[in-house]
Short mmCIF file of C-alpha atoms and ligand atoms in Angstrom, two decimals:
data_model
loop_
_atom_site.label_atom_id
_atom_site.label_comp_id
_atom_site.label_asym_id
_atom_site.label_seq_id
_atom_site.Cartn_x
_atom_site.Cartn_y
_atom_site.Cartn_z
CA UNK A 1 16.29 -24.95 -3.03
CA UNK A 2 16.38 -21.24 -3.94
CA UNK A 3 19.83 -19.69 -5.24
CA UNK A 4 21.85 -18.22 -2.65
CA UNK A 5 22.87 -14.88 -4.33
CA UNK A 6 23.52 -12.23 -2.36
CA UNK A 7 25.28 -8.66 -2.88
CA UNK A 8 27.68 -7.67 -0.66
CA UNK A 9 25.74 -5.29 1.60
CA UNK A 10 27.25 -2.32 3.11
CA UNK A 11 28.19 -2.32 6.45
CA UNK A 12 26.31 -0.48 8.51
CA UNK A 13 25.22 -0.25 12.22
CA UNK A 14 22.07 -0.84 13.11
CA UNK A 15 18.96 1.19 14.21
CA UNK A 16 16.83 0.13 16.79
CA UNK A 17 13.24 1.11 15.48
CA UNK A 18 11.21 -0.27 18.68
CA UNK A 19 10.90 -4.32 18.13
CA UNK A 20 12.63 -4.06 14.05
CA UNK A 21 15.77 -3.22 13.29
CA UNK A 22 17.17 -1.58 10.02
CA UNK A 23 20.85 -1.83 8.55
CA UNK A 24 23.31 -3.99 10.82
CA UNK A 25 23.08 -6.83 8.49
CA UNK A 26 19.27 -6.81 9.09
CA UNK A 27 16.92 -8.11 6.15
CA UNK A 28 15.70 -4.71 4.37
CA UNK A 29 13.01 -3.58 5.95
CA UNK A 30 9.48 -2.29 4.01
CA UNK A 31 8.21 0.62 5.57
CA UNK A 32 5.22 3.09 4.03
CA UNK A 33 3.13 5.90 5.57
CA UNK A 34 -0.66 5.95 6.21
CA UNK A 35 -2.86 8.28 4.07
CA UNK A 36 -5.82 9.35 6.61
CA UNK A 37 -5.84 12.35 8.58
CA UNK A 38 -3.91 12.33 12.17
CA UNK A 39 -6.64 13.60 14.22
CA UNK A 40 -9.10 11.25 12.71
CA UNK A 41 -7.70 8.54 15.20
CA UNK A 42 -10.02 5.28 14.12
CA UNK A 43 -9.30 5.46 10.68
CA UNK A 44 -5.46 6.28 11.47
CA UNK A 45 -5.59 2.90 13.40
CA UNK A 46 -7.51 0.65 10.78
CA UNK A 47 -5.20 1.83 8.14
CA UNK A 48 -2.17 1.11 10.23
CA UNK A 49 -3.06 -2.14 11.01
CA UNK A 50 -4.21 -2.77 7.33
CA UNK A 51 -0.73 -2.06 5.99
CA UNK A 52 1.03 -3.91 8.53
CA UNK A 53 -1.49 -7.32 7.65
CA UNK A 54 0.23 -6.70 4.20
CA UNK A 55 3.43 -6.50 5.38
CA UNK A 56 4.44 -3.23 6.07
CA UNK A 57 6.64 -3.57 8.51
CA UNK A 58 7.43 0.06 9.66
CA UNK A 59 4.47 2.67 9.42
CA UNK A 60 4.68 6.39 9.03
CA UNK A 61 2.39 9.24 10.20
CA UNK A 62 2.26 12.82 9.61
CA UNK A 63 2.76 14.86 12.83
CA UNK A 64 2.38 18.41 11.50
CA UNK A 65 1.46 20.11 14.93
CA UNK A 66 1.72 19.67 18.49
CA UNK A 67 -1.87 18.00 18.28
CA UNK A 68 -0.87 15.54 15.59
CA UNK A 69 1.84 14.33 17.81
CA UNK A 70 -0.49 14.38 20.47
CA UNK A 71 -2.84 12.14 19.13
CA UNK A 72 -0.04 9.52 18.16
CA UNK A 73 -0.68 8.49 22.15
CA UNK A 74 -3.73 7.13 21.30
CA UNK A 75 -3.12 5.84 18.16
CA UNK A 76 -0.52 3.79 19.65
CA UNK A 77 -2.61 2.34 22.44
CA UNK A 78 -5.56 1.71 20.10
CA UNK A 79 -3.32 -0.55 17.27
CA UNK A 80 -1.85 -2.21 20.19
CA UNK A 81 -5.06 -2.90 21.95
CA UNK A 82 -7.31 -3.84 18.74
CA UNK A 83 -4.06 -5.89 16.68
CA UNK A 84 -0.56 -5.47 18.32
CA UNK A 85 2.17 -3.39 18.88
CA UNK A 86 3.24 -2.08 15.14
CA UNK A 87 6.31 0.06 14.74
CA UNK A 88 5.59 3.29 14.33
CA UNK A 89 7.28 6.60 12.73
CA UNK A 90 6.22 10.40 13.27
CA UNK A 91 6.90 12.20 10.06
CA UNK A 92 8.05 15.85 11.84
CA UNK A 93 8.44 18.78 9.32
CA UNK A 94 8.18 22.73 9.94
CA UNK A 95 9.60 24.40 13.20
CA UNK A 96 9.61 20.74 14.79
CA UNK A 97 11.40 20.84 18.21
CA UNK A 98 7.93 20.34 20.22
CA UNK A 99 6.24 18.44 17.71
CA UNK A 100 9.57 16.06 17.80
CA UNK A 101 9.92 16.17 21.25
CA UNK A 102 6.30 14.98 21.54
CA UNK A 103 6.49 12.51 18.76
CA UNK A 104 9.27 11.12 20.63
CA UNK A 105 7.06 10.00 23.91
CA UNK A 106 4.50 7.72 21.81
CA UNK A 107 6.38 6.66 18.73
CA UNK A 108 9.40 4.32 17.65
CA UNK A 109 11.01 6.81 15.28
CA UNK A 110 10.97 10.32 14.96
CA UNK A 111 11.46 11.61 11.41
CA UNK A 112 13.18 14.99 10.91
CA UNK A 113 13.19 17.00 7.28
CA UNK A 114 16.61 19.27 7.91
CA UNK A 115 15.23 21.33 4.92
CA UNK A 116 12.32 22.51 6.99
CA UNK A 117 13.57 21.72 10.60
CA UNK A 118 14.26 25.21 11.55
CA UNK A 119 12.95 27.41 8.57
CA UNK A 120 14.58 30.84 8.23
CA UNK A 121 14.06 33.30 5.43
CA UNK A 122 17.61 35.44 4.86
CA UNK A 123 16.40 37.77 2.46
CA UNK A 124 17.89 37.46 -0.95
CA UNK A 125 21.29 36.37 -0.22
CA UNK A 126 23.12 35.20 -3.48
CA UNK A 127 25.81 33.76 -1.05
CA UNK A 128 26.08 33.34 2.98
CA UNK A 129 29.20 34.11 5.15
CA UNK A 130 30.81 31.94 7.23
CA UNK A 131 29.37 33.73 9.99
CA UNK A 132 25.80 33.14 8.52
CA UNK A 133 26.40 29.93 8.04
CA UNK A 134 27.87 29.68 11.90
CA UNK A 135 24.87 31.62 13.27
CA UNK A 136 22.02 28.99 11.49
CA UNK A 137 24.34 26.27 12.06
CA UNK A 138 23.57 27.48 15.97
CA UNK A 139 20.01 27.98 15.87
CA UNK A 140 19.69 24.85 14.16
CA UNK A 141 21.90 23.25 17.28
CA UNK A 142 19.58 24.74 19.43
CA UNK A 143 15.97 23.59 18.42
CA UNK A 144 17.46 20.06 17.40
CA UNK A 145 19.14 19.41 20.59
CA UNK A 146 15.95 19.05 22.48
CA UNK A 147 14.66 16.29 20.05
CA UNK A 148 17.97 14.83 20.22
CA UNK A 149 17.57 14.49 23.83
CA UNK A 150 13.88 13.39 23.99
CA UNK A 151 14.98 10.27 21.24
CA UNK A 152 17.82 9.30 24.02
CA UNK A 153 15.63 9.34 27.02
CA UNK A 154 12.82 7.92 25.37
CA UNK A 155 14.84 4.93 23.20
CA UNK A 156 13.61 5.94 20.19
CA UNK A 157 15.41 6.14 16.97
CA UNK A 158 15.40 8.77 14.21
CA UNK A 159 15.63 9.05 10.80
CA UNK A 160 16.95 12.72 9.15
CA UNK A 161 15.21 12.46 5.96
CA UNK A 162 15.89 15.13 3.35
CA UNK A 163 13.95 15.98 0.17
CA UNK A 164 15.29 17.07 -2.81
CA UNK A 165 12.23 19.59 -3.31
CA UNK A 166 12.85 21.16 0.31
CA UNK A 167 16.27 21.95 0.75
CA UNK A 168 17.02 24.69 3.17
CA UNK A 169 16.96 28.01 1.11
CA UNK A 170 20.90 28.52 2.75
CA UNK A 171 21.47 25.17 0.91
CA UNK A 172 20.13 25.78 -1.85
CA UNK A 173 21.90 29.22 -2.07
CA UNK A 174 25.29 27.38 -1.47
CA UNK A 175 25.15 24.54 -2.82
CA UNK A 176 22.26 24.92 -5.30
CA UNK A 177 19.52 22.18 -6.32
CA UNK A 178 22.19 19.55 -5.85
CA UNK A 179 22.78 15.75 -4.18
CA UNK A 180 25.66 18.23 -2.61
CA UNK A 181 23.14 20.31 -0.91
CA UNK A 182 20.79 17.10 0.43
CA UNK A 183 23.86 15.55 1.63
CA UNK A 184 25.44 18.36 3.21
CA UNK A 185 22.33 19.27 4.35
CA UNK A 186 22.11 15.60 6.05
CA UNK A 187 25.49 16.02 7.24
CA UNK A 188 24.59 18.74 9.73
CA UNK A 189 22.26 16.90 11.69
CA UNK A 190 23.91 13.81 11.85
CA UNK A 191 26.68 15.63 13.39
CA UNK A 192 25.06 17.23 15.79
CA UNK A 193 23.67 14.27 16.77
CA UNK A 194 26.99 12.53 17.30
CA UNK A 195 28.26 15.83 19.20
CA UNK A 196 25.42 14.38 21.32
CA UNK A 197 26.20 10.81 21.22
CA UNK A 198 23.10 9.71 19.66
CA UNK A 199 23.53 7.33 16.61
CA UNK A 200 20.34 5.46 17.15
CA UNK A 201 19.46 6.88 13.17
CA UNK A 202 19.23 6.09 9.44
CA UNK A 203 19.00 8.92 6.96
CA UNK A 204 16.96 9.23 3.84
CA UNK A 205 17.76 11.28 0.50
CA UNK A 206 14.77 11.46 -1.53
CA UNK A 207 14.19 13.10 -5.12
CA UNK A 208 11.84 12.75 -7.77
CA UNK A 209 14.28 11.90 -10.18
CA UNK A 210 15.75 8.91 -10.32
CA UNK A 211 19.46 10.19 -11.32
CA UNK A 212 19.20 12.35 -8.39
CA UNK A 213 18.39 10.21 -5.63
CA UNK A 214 20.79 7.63 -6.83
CA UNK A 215 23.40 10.34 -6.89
CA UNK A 216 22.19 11.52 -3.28
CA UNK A 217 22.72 8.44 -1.91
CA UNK A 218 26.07 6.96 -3.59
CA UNK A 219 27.60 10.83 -2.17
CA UNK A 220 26.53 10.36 1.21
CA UNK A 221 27.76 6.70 1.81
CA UNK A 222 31.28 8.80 0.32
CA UNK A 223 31.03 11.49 2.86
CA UNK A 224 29.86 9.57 5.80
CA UNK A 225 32.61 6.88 4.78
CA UNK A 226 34.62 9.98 4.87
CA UNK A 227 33.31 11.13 8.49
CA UNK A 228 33.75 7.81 10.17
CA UNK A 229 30.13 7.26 9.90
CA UNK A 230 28.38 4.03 9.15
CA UNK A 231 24.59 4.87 9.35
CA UNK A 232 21.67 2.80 7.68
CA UNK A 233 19.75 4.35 4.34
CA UNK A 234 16.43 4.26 3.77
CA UNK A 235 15.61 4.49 0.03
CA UNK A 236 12.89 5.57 -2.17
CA UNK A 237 11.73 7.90 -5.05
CA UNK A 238 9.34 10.47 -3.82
CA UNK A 239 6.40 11.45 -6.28
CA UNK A 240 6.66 8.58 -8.30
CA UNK A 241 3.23 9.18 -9.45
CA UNK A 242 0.60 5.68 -9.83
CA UNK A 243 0.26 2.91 -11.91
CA UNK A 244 3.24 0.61 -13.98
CA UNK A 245 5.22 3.49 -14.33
CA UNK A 246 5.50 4.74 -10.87
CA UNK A 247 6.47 0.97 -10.24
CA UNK A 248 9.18 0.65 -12.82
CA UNK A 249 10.59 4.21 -11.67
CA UNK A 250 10.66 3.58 -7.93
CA UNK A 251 12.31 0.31 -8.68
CA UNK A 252 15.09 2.10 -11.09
CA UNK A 253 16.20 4.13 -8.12
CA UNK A 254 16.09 1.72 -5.57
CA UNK A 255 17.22 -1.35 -7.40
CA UNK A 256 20.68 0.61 -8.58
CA UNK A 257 21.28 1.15 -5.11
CA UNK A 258 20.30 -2.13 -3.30
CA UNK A 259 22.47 -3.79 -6.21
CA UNK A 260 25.39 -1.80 -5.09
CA UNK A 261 24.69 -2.48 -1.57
CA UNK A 262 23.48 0.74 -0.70
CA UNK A 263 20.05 0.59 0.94
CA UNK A 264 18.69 -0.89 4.36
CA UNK A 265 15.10 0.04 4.33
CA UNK A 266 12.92 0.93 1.63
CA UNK A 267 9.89 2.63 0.71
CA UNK A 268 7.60 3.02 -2.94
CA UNK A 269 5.43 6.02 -3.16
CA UNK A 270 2.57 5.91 -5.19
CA UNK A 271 -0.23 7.99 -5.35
CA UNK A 272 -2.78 5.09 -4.66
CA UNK A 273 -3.99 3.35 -1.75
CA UNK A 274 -0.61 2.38 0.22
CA UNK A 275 -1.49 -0.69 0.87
CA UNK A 276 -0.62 -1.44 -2.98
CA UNK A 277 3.15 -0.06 -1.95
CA UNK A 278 3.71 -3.21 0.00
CA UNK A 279 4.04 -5.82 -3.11
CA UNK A 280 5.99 -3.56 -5.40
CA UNK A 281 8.61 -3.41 -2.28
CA UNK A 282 8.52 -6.85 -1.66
CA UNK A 283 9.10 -7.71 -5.45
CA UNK A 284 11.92 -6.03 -5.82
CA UNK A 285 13.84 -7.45 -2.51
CA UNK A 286 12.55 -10.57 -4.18
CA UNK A 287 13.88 -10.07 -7.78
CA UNK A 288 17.38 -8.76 -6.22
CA UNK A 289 17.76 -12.42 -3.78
CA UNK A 290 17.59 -9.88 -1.16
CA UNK A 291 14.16 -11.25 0.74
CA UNK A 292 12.66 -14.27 -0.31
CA UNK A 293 8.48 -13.84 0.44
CA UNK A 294 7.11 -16.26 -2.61
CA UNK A 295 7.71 -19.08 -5.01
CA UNK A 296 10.16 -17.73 -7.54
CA UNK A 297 8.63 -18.47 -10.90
CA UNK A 298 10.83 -18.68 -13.99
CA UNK A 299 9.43 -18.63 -17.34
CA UNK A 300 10.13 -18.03 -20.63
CA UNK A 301 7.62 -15.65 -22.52
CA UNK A 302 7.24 -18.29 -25.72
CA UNK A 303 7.80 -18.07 -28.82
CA UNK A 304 6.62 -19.96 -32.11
CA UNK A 305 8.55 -23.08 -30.73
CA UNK A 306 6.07 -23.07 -27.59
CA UNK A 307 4.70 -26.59 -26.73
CA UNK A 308 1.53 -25.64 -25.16
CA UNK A 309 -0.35 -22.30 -24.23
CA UNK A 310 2.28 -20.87 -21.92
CA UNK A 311 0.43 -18.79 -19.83
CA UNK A 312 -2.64 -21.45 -18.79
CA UNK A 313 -0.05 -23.93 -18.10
CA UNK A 314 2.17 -21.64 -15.94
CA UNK A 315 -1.18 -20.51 -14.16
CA UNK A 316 -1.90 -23.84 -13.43
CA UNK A 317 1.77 -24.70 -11.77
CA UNK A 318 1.36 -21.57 -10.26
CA UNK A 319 -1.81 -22.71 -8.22
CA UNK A 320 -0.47 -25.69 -7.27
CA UNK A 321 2.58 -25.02 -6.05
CA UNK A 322 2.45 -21.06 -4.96
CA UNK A 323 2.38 -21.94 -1.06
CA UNK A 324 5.69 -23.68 -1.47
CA UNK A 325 7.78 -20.20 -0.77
CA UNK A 326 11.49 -20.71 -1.22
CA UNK A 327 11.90 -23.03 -4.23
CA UNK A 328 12.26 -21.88 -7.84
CA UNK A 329 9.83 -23.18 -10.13
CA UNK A 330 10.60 -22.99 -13.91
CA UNK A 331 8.21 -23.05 -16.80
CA UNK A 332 9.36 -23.23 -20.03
CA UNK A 333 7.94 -23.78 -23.79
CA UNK A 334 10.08 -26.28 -25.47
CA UNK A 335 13.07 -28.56 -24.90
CA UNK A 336 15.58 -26.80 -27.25
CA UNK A 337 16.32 -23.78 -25.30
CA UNK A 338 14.05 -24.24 -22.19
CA UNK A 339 16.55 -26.50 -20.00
CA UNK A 340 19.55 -24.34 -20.23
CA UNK A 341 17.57 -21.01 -19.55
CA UNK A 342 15.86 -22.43 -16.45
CA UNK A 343 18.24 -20.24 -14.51
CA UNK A 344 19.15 -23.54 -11.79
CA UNK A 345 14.98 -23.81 -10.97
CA UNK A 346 15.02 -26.20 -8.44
CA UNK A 347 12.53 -28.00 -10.76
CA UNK A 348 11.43 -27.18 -14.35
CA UNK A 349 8.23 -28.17 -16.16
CA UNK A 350 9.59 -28.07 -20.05
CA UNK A 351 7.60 -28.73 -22.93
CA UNK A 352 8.76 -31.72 -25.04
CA UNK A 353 6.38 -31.33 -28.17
CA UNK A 354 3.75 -34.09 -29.19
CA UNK A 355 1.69 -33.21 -26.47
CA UNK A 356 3.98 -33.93 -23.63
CA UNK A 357 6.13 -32.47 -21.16
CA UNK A 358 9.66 -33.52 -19.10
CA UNK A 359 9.98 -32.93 -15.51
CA UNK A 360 13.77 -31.60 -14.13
CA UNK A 361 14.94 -31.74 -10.90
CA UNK A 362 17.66 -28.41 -11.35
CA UNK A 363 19.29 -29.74 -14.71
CA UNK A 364 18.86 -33.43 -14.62
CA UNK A 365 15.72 -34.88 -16.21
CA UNK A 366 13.80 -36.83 -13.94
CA UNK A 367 10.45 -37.88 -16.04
CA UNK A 368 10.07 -37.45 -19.59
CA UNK A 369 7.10 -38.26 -22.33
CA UNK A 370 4.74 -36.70 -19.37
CA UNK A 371 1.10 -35.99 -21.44
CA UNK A 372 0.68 -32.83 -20.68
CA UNK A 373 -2.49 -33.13 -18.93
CA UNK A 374 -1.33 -35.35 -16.10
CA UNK A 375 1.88 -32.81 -15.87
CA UNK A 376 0.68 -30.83 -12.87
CA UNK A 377 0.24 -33.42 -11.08
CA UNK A 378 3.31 -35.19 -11.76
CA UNK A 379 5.49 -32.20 -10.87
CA UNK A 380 3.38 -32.51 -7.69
CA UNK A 381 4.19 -35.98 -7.39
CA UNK A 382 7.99 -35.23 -7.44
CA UNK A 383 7.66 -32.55 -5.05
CA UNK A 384 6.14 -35.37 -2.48
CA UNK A 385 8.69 -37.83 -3.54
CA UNK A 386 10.97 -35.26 -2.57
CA UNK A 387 9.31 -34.07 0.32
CA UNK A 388 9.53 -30.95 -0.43
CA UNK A 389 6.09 -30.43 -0.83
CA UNK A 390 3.28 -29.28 2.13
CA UNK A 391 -0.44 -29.31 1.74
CA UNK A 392 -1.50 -25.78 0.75
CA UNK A 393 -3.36 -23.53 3.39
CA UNK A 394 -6.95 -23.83 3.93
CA UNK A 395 -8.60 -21.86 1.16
CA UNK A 396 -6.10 -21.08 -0.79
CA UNK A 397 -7.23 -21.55 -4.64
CA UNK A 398 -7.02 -18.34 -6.61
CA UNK A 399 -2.78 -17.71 -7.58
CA UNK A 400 -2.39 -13.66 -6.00
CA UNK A 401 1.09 -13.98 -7.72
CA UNK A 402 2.88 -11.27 -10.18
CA UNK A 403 5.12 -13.09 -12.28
CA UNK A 404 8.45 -12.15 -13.17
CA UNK A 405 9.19 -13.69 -16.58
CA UNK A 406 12.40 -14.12 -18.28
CA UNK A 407 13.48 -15.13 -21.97
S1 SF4 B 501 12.35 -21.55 -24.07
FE1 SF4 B 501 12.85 -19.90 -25.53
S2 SF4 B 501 12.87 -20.97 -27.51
FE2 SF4 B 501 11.82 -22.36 -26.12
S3 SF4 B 501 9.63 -21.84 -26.30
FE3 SF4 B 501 10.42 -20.57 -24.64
S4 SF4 B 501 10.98 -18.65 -25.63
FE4 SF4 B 501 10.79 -20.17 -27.28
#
C-alpha cells in the first residue's frame, strides 16, 4: 500500500466550519470562492454546487453590502434544496459590522479583512501615538464586537483574513508593507475575539509574493505561539495570475509551509474558472502524503536506455489501474536504474529490454521475461492475485490523471 509519510503537523485547535472542520488534526481542507455575482442568486447556486462536485469542500462568496449578505439566505436554501447542504463562507470587507452580522445568520463562516474592517483615513500621519493607536484600537473594538457576538449566537466560525495589498493605512504607517504589519494587524482581532471568548477561527495571511506570505505565516505561528494561541491557517497566494505558472507559484508558497507543518486549509487562486483550483489543491496535498485522492504514479521521464515508448505504456497502466486510489504504481524504462528509483511503488512495471518487461511487487520481482504486450494485463493479473484489485466504475475509460514524474 501507499507510503505512510507524514510531517509533523502543527498543533492546532480546531474550527468548526458548519459540518467540516479545519486544523485540530483534521485532513487539510480545499476551500475556493465562486466567481458570479451575489445578487445573481441561480448562477451563485450552480456554481457552488459545481465546485463542491469537484471537491471543493468549503465555498466562498463575496458579501460586499447588506444586500449581498442578504441574498446568502437564499442561496443557502436553494444549494441545499437542489444538491445539499455545502459549507459556506461570506467574504466581508469595507465597514463590515452589518454586513458580518448578517452574513453570520445564513452562512458557516464569516470572513473578516482587518485591513478594511473599519477603514479610517488619519490624514498624513508619518507616525501614530499611542493614544491614536488606543483610540482605533477602540473603534475597531466597537464595530467588531457585534460580529463577534452574532458568530457566537449563531455557531458560526470566522476566519480574519489579511491581505498583504490592504493593510490598514495605521499599519502600514507603523509597521510599513511588512509580514509585521499583516500579523500584527491579525493580532488585533484575534484578541479581541478572545477578550470575547470566541476562538471558533482560523486566520489567513495572504500576499502576492511568495517570500512574503511564507514569511507572514512562519511570524504569526511565532507570535501566536507567543500569545498562547493555537489557531488553524488557511494558506494561499493571492493573484497568482493563470496558467502553469500561477500553479507552480501557488504551490511554492503553500508547499514550504504545509512541509513545515504550517497550514490547515488551503486555497489556489487563479484567474480562470475556479473550478480548475480544485486539482492543483488536491495535487499538492497529494504530492506532500498529506491527502491521498488518486493512484500515485511513479515514473521515470526516460532516457536513451528506455525499453519501450514511456509515455504510451504509462498511459496504458494508467487506464487500467487509475480507479485503484491508494496504491503506488511505478513505471519505469529499463532494469538498470528503474528498480531502485521506484521510490517503494507498491508494484512496478520495469522494462527489461528485448521486448519484455518484469513485474515487482515493492522491490521483489515477481514475473520477469513479460512481452511487453501482454504486460498490462499481467500487472492486472497480480493485482487480482493479490486482491487488491476492484472492477473499475461504470464508464470509466479515458485516464483524467496529471502525472507527477520523477527521475
Ligand atoms: S529508469 Fe532512469 S536510466 Fe532507466 S530508462 Fe528511466 S530514466 Fe533511463
Amino acid at each position: 500500500m501507499a507510503l505512510d509519510i507524514t510531517y509533523p503537523r502543527r498543533n492546532t485547535v480546531a474550527c468548526r466550519v458548519g459540518p467540516v472542520t479545519i486544523g485540530g488534526g483534521h485532513p487539510v481542507l480545499v476551500q475556493s470562492m465562486i466567481t458570479e455575482e451575489t445578487r445573481n442568486i441561480d448562477a451563485c447556486v450552480e456554481q457552488v454546487i459545481a465546485l463542491h462536485r469537484e471537491g471543493c469542500e468549503l465555498v466562498r462568496v463575496t458579501t460586499p453590502t447588506l444586500g449581498e449578505a442578504r441574498a446568502m439566505e437564499e442561496i443557502r436554501a436553494k444549494v441545499t434544496e437542489r444538491y445539499k447542504y455545502v459549507p459556506l463562507t461570506a467574504d466581508v470587507h469595507h465597514q463590515g459590522t452589518a454586513i458580518a452580522v448578517e452574513a453570520a445568520k445564513h452562512v458557516d463562516e464569516v470572513r473578516v479583512n482587518p485591513g478594511l474592517f473599519v477603514f479610517h483615513k488619519w490624514g498624513d500621519n508619518v507616525e501614530y501615538t499611542e493614544k491614536e493607536h488606543a483610540e482605533e484600537r477602540e473603534a475597531i473594538e466597537t464595530s467588531f464586537v457585534p460580529v463577534v457576538e452574532a458568530c457566537k449566537q449563531h455557531g458560526r466560525a470566522m476566519r480574519v483574513g489579511v491581505n498583504h495589498g490592504s493593510l490598514s493605512e495605521r499599519m502600514l504607517v507603523t509597521y510599513g508593507d511588512t509580514p509585521d504589519g499583516m500579523v500584527e494587524s491579525a493580532m488585533e482581532y484575534l484578541r479581541i475575539c478572545e477578550k470575547y471568548e470566541y476562538q471558533n477561527l482560523n486566520i489567513s495571511l495572504k500576499a502576492s509574493r511568495v517570500p512574503v506570505m511564507v514569511a507572514a505565516n512562519r511570524l504569526m505561528v511565532r507570535k501566536m505561539d507567543e500569545e498562547g494561541m493555537a489557531y488553524p491557517l488557511h494558506l494561499g497566494v493571492t493573484e497568482a495570475g493563470d496558467g502553469v505558472y500561477a500553479r507552480i507559484k501557488s504551490t511554492a508558497g503553500i508547499a514550504t509551509l504545509l512541509m513545515e507543518g504550517i497550514g490547515d486549509t488551503i486555497r489556489v487562486s487563479l484567474s480562470e474558472d475556479p473550478i480548475a483550483e480544485i486539482p492543483v489543491c488536491y495535487d499538492i496535498l497529494q504530492s506532500l502524503g498529506l491527502r491521498k485522492t488518486k493512484v500515485e504514479y511513479i515514473a521515470c521521464p526516460s532516457c536513451g536506455r528506455t525499453k519501450f515508448n514511456l509515455p504510451t505504456v504509462l498511459n496504458e497502466v494508467r487506464d487500467a489501474t487509475k480507479h485503484l486510489v491508494g496504491l503506488d504504481i511505478a513505471v519505469m524504462g529499463c532494469i538498470v536504474n528503474g528498480p531502485g528509483e521506484m521510490a517503494d511503488a507498491d508494484y512496478g512495471y520495469v522494462g527489461a529490454g528485448a521486448g519484455k518487461i518484469t513485474l515487482y511487487r515493492k522491490r521483489n520481482v515477481v514475473k520477469t521475461s513479460i512481452p511487453q504486450e501482454n504486460g498490462v494485463a499481467e500487472l492486472v493479473a497480480l493485482l487480482k492475485e493479490d486482491k487488491v484489485w476492484v472492477d473499475p466504475p461504470e464508464g470509466q475509460t479515458k485516464s483524467v490523471i496529471n502525472l507527477a514524474v520523477v527521475g
